[in-house]
């Protein structure tokens, strides 16, 4: 069952990404990702389905990524599977608990518990995904996947960090929105590639039969 599930996960991530960008194009204005799902937005349905698909994909990959371990002590306190499990659960919740119209920052006069809850859950999910990326980037025995994950982690950290600062400063928000979408795109493509890499490492029925006769250790990446 692992192979078809991982294939489903890879497709689900890509469909979710297409939905997000389709909604972004349909919005026809500069927005942050969460604004697509805000109360009253015509793109809210696409946002919810996108996050649900991404959540399902993250949970599937989490279940199949148990062999991955970081060689860095602090990152090895939990496994990439746990980080992806947290991310998947957070995305699922964020798809249902969306922000209010305009997605204001939950501070000062604009504070609402709905916005606060969505913001906390969304940040937690994205942070958990970034931790998973770093964990895979420092994983043992998977050099190619580790290099790809390190590049993705650096790009996401720099791009998302810059977009977040612009959002908090309420400065050049059009650029901040584009940067957030770029970081999200890189992160989701990484998740899809991870699903494919794990799928490639799962032996087919024929190779599994051969391995039982002559065991050979498989590698991811």
XYZ file of N, CA and C in Angstrom:
663
model
N 0.817 -1.226 0.000
C 0.000 0.000 0.000
C 0.849 1.274 0.000
N 2.127 1.171 0.400
C 2.948 2.369 0.527
C 3.107 3.090 -0.806
N 3.360 2.336 -1.869
C 3.610 2.967 -3.171
C 2.406 3.768 -3.679
N 1.201 3.192 -3.734
C 0.059 3.990 -4.200
C -0.249 5.170 -3.293
N -0.063 5.003 -1.990
C -0.326 6.105 -1.067
C 0.637 7.270 -1.302
N 1.914 6.954 -1.498
C 2.894 8.003 -1.751
C 2.645 8.679 -3.095
N 2.187 7.907 -4.067
C 1.824 8.499 -5.361
C 0.655 9.452 -5.193
N -0.315 9.052 -4.400
C -1.466 9.915 -4.103
C -0.996 11.185 -3.402
N -0.054 11.033 -2.465
C 0.457 12.189 -1.722
C 1.122 13.188 -2.661
N 1.953 12.699 -3.578
C 2.639 13.589 -4.512
C 1.640 14.339 -5.392
N 0.643 13.610 -5.889
C -0.379 14.235 -6.734
C -1.202 15.238 -5.927
N -1.542 14.872 -4.685
C -2.348 15.759 -3.840
C -1.636 17.085 -3.590
N -0.330 17.027 -3.344
C 0.432 18.262 -3.129
C 0.394 19.138 -4.372
N 0.621 18.534 -5.525
C 0.652 19.306 -6.774
C -0.721 19.894 -7.097
N -1.791 19.120 -6.865
C -3.136 19.641 -7.086
C -3.413 20.797 -6.123
N -2.998 20.635 -4.869
C -3.165 21.704 -3.889
C -2.428 22.963 -4.300
N -1.218 22.799 -4.838
C -0.434 23.946 -5.300
C -1.110 24.636 -6.480
N -1.631 23.841 -7.412
C -2.345 24.412 -8.561
C -3.583 25.181 -8.093
N -4.303 24.635 -7.120
C -5.479 25.327 -6.587
C -5.093 26.665 -5.957
N -4.004 26.672 -5.205
C -3.559 27.910 -4.565
C -3.213 28.971 -5.601
N -2.439 28.577 -6.617
C -2.042 29.554 -7.623
C -3.212 29.952 -8.505
N -4.124 29.007 -8.751
C -5.321 29.358 -9.499
C -6.147 30.388 -8.748
N -6.254 30.197 -7.425
C -6.995 31.156 -6.599
C -6.281 32.499 -6.569
N -4.958 32.454 -6.501
C -4.171 33.695 -6.486
C -4.378 34.484 -7.782
N -4.374 33.791 -8.904
C -4.584 34.450 -10.194
C -6.016 34.984 -10.291
N -6.978 34.173 -9.814
C -8.386 34.590 -9.866
C -8.644 35.808 -8.982
N -7.911 35.908 -7.867
C -8.089 37.057 -6.965
C -7.708 38.358 -7.664
N -6.754 38.269 -8.593
C -6.367 39.424 -9.421
C -5.913 40.616 -8.581
N -5.246 40.317 -7.462
C -4.662 41.386 -6.655
C -3.573 40.771 -5.781
N -2.762 41.608 -5.167
C -1.691 41.117 -4.314
C -2.270 40.682 -2.972
N -2.137 39.399 -2.658
C -2.670 38.877 -1.405
C -1.665 37.905 -0.792
N -1.803 37.728 0.512
C -1.062 36.668 1.188
C -1.886 35.387 1.080
N -1.235 34.246 1.286
C -1.900 32.953 1.091
C -3.195 32.871 1.887
N -3.144 33.198 3.179
C -4.322 33.041 4.034
C -5.489 33.919 3.600
N -5.188 35.039 2.952
C -6.263 35.937 2.506
C -7.177 35.274 1.489
N -6.674 34.271 0.784
C -7.499 33.570 -0.198
C -8.639 32.811 0.466
N -8.451 32.436 1.730
C -9.484 31.682 2.435
C -10.285 32.506 3.417
N -10.085 33.816 3.408
C -10.767 34.683 4.377
C -12.278 34.660 4.183
N -12.988 34.970 5.251
C -14.451 35.018 5.203
C -14.930 35.905 4.052
N -15.827 35.354 3.228
C -16.425 36.128 2.143
C -15.640 36.137 0.848
N -14.426 35.587 0.837
C -13.634 35.572 -0.398
C -14.158 34.503 -1.360
N -14.310 34.811 -2.639
C -14.774 33.805 -3.604
C -13.780 32.661 -3.798
N -12.539 32.877 -3.366
C -11.508 31.840 -3.503
C -11.407 30.946 -2.258
N -12.301 31.163 -1.287
C -12.202 30.431 -0.015
C -12.299 28.915 -0.218
N -13.153 28.490 -1.151
C -13.310 27.052 -1.371
C -12.007 26.425 -1.877
N -11.315 27.137 -2.776
C -10.053 26.632 -3.323
C -8.993 26.568 -2.231
N -8.967 27.569 -1.376
C -8.018 27.597 -0.257
C -8.244 26.403 0.663
N -9.506 26.159 1.013
C -9.812 25.058 1.937
C -9.437 23.711 1.334
N -9.800 23.477 0.088
C -9.473 22.213 -0.562
C -7.971 22.050 -0.734
N -7.299 23.134 -1.055
C -5.857 23.086 -1.221
C -5.172 22.668 0.072
N -5.538 23.324 1.172
C -4.907 22.992 2.448
C -5.258 21.583 2.908
N -6.483 21.147 2.626
C -6.861 19.774 2.993
C -6.037 18.757 2.208
N -5.854 18.991 0.917
C -5.045 18.087 0.098
C -3.598 18.064 0.590
N -3.065 19.231 0.906
C -1.688 19.311 1.398
C -1.571 18.612 2.755
N -2.593 18.780 3.602
C -2.586 18.129 4.905
C -2.576 16.608 4.766
N -3.424 16.088 3.893
C -3.481 14.645 3.658
C -2.130 14.145 3.151
N -1.545 14.879 2.217
C -0.242 14.494 1.669
C 0.825 14.476 2.760
N 0.840 15.510 3.600
C 1.835 15.578 4.675
C 1.681 14.411 5.644
N 0.453 14.033 5.947
C 0.221 12.920 6.871
C 0.656 11.590 6.256
N 0.410 11.419 4.955
C 0.849 10.194 4.283
C 2.371 10.108 4.271
N 3.023 11.206 3.895
C 4.485 11.217 3.858
C 5.052 11.004 5.259
N 4.408 11.584 6.259
C 4.857 11.386 7.642
C 4.858 9.909 8.022
N 3.816 9.208 7.603
C 3.703 7.787 7.935
C 4.776 6.958 7.246
N 5.237 7.413 6.074
C 6.205 6.634 5.305
C 7.647 7.121 5.478
N 7.840 8.226 6.214
C 9.183 8.801 6.358
C 9.878 8.368 7.641
N 9.350 7.361 8.302
C 9.917 6.942 9.595
C 11.391 6.531 9.538
N 11.917 6.022 8.406
C 13.352 5.670 8.398
C 14.282 6.884 8.435
N 13.773 8.069 8.100
C 14.619 9.257 8.045
C 14.951 9.757 9.449
N 16.236 10.048 9.658
C 16.702 10.568 10.943
C 17.743 11.640 10.689
N 17.676 12.741 11.430
C 18.689 13.783 11.320
C 19.933 13.372 12.096
N 21.100 13.791 11.586
C 22.345 13.499 12.306
C 22.732 14.643 13.249
N 21.936 15.724 13.241
C 22.171 16.858 14.142
C 21.375 16.636 15.419
N 22.051 16.686 16.550
C 21.431 16.279 17.814
C 20.144 17.022 18.109
N 20.163 18.342 17.989
C 18.958 19.103 18.350
C 17.798 18.797 17.401
N 18.100 18.574 16.122
C 17.044 18.254 15.165
C 16.574 16.816 15.309
N 17.415 15.980 15.915
C 17.078 14.568 16.087
C 16.207 14.315 17.317
N 15.875 15.390 18.047
C 15.013 15.212 19.227
C 13.651 14.657 18.818
N 13.193 15.049 17.629
C 12.006 14.430 17.044
C 12.353 14.048 15.606
N 11.582 13.182 15.011
C 11.865 12.730 13.650
C 11.140 13.608 12.628
N 11.572 13.567 11.362
C 10.838 14.282 10.317
C 9.372 13.844 10.249
N 9.115 12.583 10.571
C 7.732 12.094 10.560
C 6.862 12.869 11.540
N 7.405 13.125 12.727
C 6.647 13.868 13.749
C 6.413 15.308 13.286
N 7.455 15.916 12.724
C 7.322 17.298 12.231
C 6.262 17.391 11.140
N 6.266 16.426 10.221
C 5.274 16.426 9.144
C 3.879 16.119 9.665
N 3.796 15.303 10.697
C 2.502 15.022 11.326
C 1.922 16.297 11.924
N 2.762 17.071 12.607
C 2.322 18.342 13.191
C 1.896 19.308 12.083
N 2.715 19.375 11.022
C 2.398 20.272 9.906
C 1.077 19.888 9.252
N 0.882 18.592 9.005
C -0.347 18.132 8.370
C -1.574 18.445 9.204
N -1.483 18.198 10.502
C -2.606 18.482 11.399
C -2.906 19.983 11.429
N -1.850 20.800 11.445
C -2.033 22.259 11.475
C -2.687 22.759 10.190
N -2.242 22.235 9.049
C -2.836 22.657 7.779
C -4.308 22.252 7.698
N -4.625 21.080 8.204
C -6.022 20.636 8.197
C -6.885 21.583 9.031
N -6.398 21.976 10.204
C -7.141 22.903 11.057
C -7.239 24.289 10.413
N -6.120 24.739 9.821
C -6.115 26.073 9.202
C -7.060 26.139 8.007
N -7.322 24.997 7.382
C -8.248 24.991 6.247
C -9.680 25.231 6.690
N -9.968 24.924 7.953
C -11.325 25.071 8.477
C -11.494 26.318 9.335
N -10.431 26.701 10.022
C -10.470 27.921 10.842
C -9.718 28.991 10.056
N -10.419 29.684 9.192
C -9.779 30.689 8.349
C -9.822 32.054 9.026
N -9.159 33.027 8.411
C -9.150 34.360 9.020
C -10.361 35.180 8.569
N -10.561 36.306 9.207
C -11.665 37.193 8.839
C -11.281 37.992 7.593
N -12.212 38.714 7.051
C -11.988 39.469 5.823
C -10.767 40.384 5.939
N -9.873 40.277 4.956
C -8.660 41.085 4.972
C -7.519 40.467 5.736
N -7.794 39.430 6.510
C -6.780 38.740 7.323
C -5.898 39.725 8.103
N -6.507 40.558 8.954
C -5.678 41.495 9.726
C -4.816 40.758 10.735
N -3.661 41.354 11.076
C -2.833 40.765 12.126
C -3.616 40.813 13.437
N -3.596 39.739 14.211
C -4.401 39.686 15.439
C -3.774 40.471 16.593
N -3.634 41.773 16.394
C -3.072 42.643 17.433
C -3.893 43.933 17.480
N -3.889 44.564 18.635
C -4.549 45.853 18.778
C -6.035 45.808 18.512
N -6.538 46.863 17.879
C -7.971 47.001 17.648
C -8.508 45.947 16.680
N -7.635 45.390 15.839
C -8.082 44.412 14.842
C -8.093 42.977 15.387
N -7.785 42.825 16.674
C -7.698 41.479 17.251
C -9.055 40.773 17.247
N -9.036 39.519 16.757
C -10.176 38.613 16.921
C -9.607 37.244 17.230
N -10.359 36.451 17.981
C -9.883 35.109 18.308
C -9.786 34.236 17.067
N -10.643 34.497 16.091
C -10.587 33.725 14.846
C -9.265 33.975 14.117
N -8.899 35.250 13.978
C -7.640 35.576 13.314
C -6.445 35.057 14.119
N -6.525 35.202 15.434
C -5.434 34.732 16.286
C -5.239 33.226 16.138
N -6.352 32.487 16.188
C -6.275 31.029 16.084
C -5.716 30.607 14.732
N -6.232 31.222 13.652
C -5.744 30.858 12.316
C -4.259 31.177 12.175
N -3.854 32.350 12.640
C -2.455 32.763 12.511
C -1.531 31.814 13.259
N -1.889 31.476 14.492
C -1.051 30.575 15.294
C -0.940 29.206 14.631
N -2.069 28.676 14.183
C -2.068 27.348 13.556
C -1.266 27.361 12.251
N -1.467 28.393 11.430
C -0.761 28.478 10.150
C 0.751 28.614 10.357
N 1.150 29.453 11.292
C 2.582 29.630 11.579
C 3.181 28.330 12.118
N 2.441 27.663 13.005
C 2.919 26.390 13.554
C 3.110 25.363 12.442
N 2.129 25.275 11.534
C 2.227 24.321 10.441
C 3.407 24.597 9.540
N 3.599 25.874 9.176
C 4.702 26.225 8.284
C 6.035 26.005 8.986
N 6.109 26.347 10.269
C 7.356 26.144 11.026
C 7.698 24.662 11.133
N 6.685 23.831 11.385
C 6.915 22.389 11.473
C 7.408 21.836 10.141
N 6.851 22.336 9.038
C 7.293 21.901 7.707
C 8.743 22.307 7.471
N 9.120 23.499 7.913
C 10.502 23.955 7.759
C 11.462 23.118 8.596
N 11.037 22.748 9.803
C 11.857 21.877 10.650
C 12.056 20.523 9.968
N 10.976 19.990 9.394
C 11.070 18.718 8.673
C 12.072 18.831 7.528
N 12.052 19.966 6.841
C 12.970 20.199 5.735
C 14.420 20.166 6.217
N 14.672 20.835 7.332
C 16.020 20.839 7.901
C 16.427 19.456 8.383
N 15.486 18.724 8.944
C 15.796 17.374 9.418
C 16.182 16.462 8.264
N 15.442 16.561 7.167
C 15.774 15.743 5.994
C 17.078 16.242 5.368
N 17.339 17.551 5.447
C 18.576 18.124 4.912
C 19.798 17.597 5.647
N 19.615 17.153 6.878
C 20.730 16.630 7.670
C 20.542 15.139 7.961
N 19.757 14.480 7.112
C 19.485 13.057 7.330
C 20.711 12.207 7.002
N 20.820 11.106 7.686
C 21.912 10.176 7.443
C 21.678 9.381 6.166
N 22.738 9.137 5.427
C 22.747 8.188 4.308
C 21.870 8.570 3.116
N 21.432 9.828 3.032
C 20.586 10.227 1.906
C 21.129 11.525 1.305
N 22.332 11.507 0.745
C 23.013 12.750 0.333
C 22.271 13.585 -0.683
N 21.708 12.962 -1.724
C 21.035 13.755 -2.762
C 19.792 14.443 -2.231
N 18.995 13.695 -1.478
C 17.792 14.267 -0.875
C 18.162 15.329 0.146
N 19.259 15.103 0.872
C 19.710 16.076 1.873
C 20.117 17.389 1.212
N 20.853 17.311 0.103
C 21.279 18.538 -0.587
C 20.080 19.321 -1.101
N 19.140 18.613 -1.717
C 17.938 19.267 -2.219
C 17.163 19.926 -1.080
N 17.057 19.224 0.039
C 16.312 19.752 1.188
C 17.013 20.954 1.798
N 18.342 20.950 1.814
C 19.073 22.094 2.363
C 18.864 23.336 1.509
N 18.945 23.167 0.197
C 18.708 24.304 -0.703
C 17.286 24.828 -0.515
N 16.322 23.913 -0.446
C 14.918 24.310 -0.265
C 14.729 25.028 1.063
N 15.354 24.508 2.125
C 15.208 25.111 3.452
C 15.762 26.535 3.478
N 16.918 26.738 2.853
C 17.531 28.076 2.827
C 16.652 29.039 2.032
N 16.187 28.595 0.869
C 15.337 29.455 0.038
C 14.054 29.823 0.772
N 13.409 28.824 1.375
C 12.151 29.080 2.089
C 12.382 30.018 3.268
N 13.470 29.784 4.028
C 13.747 30.625 5.196
C 13.972 32.075 4.802
N 14.788 32.294 3.776
C 15.107 33.665 3.352
C 13.889 34.348 2.736
N 13.220 33.655 1.821
C 12.087 34.253 1.108
C 10.902 34.476 2.043
N 10.547 33.439 2.819
C 9.412 33.568 3.738
C 9.712 34.579 4.840
N 10.957 34.572 5.320
C 11.339 35.529 6.364
C 11.200 36.965 5.890
N 11.661 37.215 4.669
C 11.546 38.568 4.103
C 10.083 38.962 3.921
N 9.288 38.027 3.404
C 7.862 38.300 3.228
C 7.166 38.552 4.548
N 7.545 37.797 5.585
C 6.944 37.981 6.903
C 7.275 39.331 7.504
N 8.513 39.767 7.329
C 8.927 41.074 7.850
C 8.149 42.195 7.160
N 8.004 42.075 5.847
C 7.231 43.091 5.111
C 5.774 43.113 5.556
N 5.234 41.912 5.855
C 3.850 41.838 6.319
C 3.694 42.512 7.675
N 4.593 42.203 8.593
C 4.513 42.800 9.929
C 4.696 44.311 9.873
N 5.575 44.765 8.974
C 5.836 46.202 8.854
C 4.761 46.919 8.039
N 3.853 46.141 7.417
C 2.843 46.713 6.529
C 3.496 47.581 5.474
N 4.606 47.075 4.912
C 5.391 47.810 3.927
C 5.574 46.943 2.691
N 5.327 47.516 1.506
C 5.464 46.790 0.240
C 4.786 45.422 0.327
N 3.518 45.450 0.736
C 2.805 44.194 0.957
C 2.602 43.390 -0.321
N 2.562 44.077 -1.462
C 2.455 43.341 -2.723
C 3.666 42.435 -2.919
N 4.859 42.947 -2.565
C 6.075 42.136 -2.667
C 6.064 41.034 -1.612
N 5.604 41.384 -0.402
C 5.531 40.388 0.669
C 4.631 39.228 0.289
N 3.489 39.539 -0.369
C 2.586 38.484 -0.794
C 3.211 37.573 -1.838
N 3.927 38.173 -2.789
C 4.598 37.374 -3.817
C 5.675 36.481 -3.209
N 6.419 37.033 -2.249
C 7.473 36.257 -1.597
C 6.883 35.087 -0.806
N 5.753 35.342 -0.139
C 5.124 34.257 0.617
C 4.664 33.143 -0.319
N 4.090 33.516 -1.453
C 3.657 32.506 -2.424
C 4.852 31.744 -2.986
N 5.954 32.448 -3.216
C 7.158 31.791 -3.733
C 7.685 30.773 -2.717
N 7.742 31.171 -1.447
C 8.222 30.268 -0.403
C 7.292 29.066 -0.251
N 5.995 29.326 -0.315
C 5.021 28.241 -0.221
C 5.189 27.259 -1.378
N 5.415 27.795 -2.570
C 5.599 26.955 -3.754
C 6.818 26.053 -3.603
N 7.929 26.618 -3.143
C 9.150 25.828 -2.944
C 8.912 24.733 -1.909
N 8.262 25.088 -0.793
C 8.008 24.114 0.263
C 7.116 22.968 -0.216
N 6.099 23.292 -0.998
C 5.186 22.254 -1.479
C 5.844 21.375 -2.532
N 6.657 21.968 -3.382
C 7.394 21.160 -4.355
C 8.353 20.218 -3.642
N 8.972 20.704 -2.567
C 9.850 19.834 -1.764
C 9.071 18.652 -1.197
N 7.878 18.905 -0.686
C 7.070 17.827 -0.122
C 6.711 16.801 -1.195
N 6.377 17.287 -2.392
C 6.058 16.375 -3.502
C 7.275 15.543 -3.882
N 8.446 16.180 -3.936
C 9.680 15.457 -4.267
C 10.019 14.437 -3.187
N 9.799 14.799 -1.923
C 10.040 13.856 -0.835
C 9.144 12.633 -0.973
N 7.881 12.866 -1.325
C 6.949 11.746 -1.530
C 7.440 10.837 -2.655
N 7.915 11.449 -3.749
C 8.411 10.661 -4.881
C 9.680 9.900 -4.498
N 10.574 10.551 -3.731
C 11.812 9.892 -3.300
C 11.507 8.699 -2.395
N 10.556 8.865 -1.498
C 10.166 7.755 -0.628
C 9.514 6.643 -1.442
N 8.713 7.033 -2.435
C 8.071 6.054 -3.301
C 9.126 5.233 -4.046
N 10.155 5.921 -4.543
C 11.216 5.231 -5.287
C 11.974 4.249 -4.404
N 11.999 4.523 -3.093
C 12.730 3.648 -2.179
C 11.922 2.439 -1.745
N 10.608 2.470 -1.996
C 9.762 1.334 -1.620
C 9.907 0.250 -2.684
N 10.313 -0.953 -2.319
C 10.496 -2.001 -3.322
C 9.182 -2.425 -3.948
N 9.232 -2.723 -5.240
C 8.058 -3.280 -5.903
C 7.870 -4.716 -5.451
N 6.758 -5.300 -5.807
C 6.488 -6.672 -5.388
C 7.561 -7.620 -5.911
N 8.002 -7.396 -7.163
C 9.018 -8.272 -7.750
C 10.351 -8.113 -7.040
N 10.743 -6.840 -6.783
C 12.026 -6.626 -6.119
C 11.987 -7.057 -4.666
N 10.799 -6.952 -4.038
C 10.672 -7.419 -2.654
C 10.892 -8.915 -2.582
N 10.392 -9.642 -3.573
C 10.597 -11.083 -3.613
C 12.071 -11.401 -3.774
N 12.754 -10.623 -4.647
C 14.190 -10.824 -4.853
C 14.977 -10.497 -3.597
N 14.552 -9.453 -2.876
C 15.253 -9.060 -1.660
C 15.123 -10.100 -0.564
N 13.987 -10.785 -0.544
C 13.827 -11.837 0.473
C 14.817 -12.966 0.232
N 15.140 -13.161 -1.056
C 16.117 -14.199 -1.380
C 17.541 -13.690 -1.150
N 17.765 -12.389 -1.454
C 19.098 -11.792 -1.286
C 18.923 -10.366 -0.782
N 18.816 -10.174 0.552
C 18.515 -8.852 1.121
C 19.535 -7.791 0.727
N 19.008 -6.637 0.319
C 19.864 -5.504 -0.016
C 19.239 -4.276 0.629
N 20.007 -3.467 1.322
C 19.450 -2.288 1.980
C 19.176 -1.203 0.962
N 17.963 -0.595 1.059
C 17.578 0.464 0.132
C 17.908 1.824 0.705
N 17.987 2.806 -0.173
C 18.256 4.176 0.256
C 17.237 5.114 -0.357
N 16.993 6.216 0.372
C 16.160 7.293 -0.164
C 17.100 8.380 -0.627
N 16.994 8.748 -1.879
C 17.880 9.826 -2.360
C 19.279 9.345 -2.540
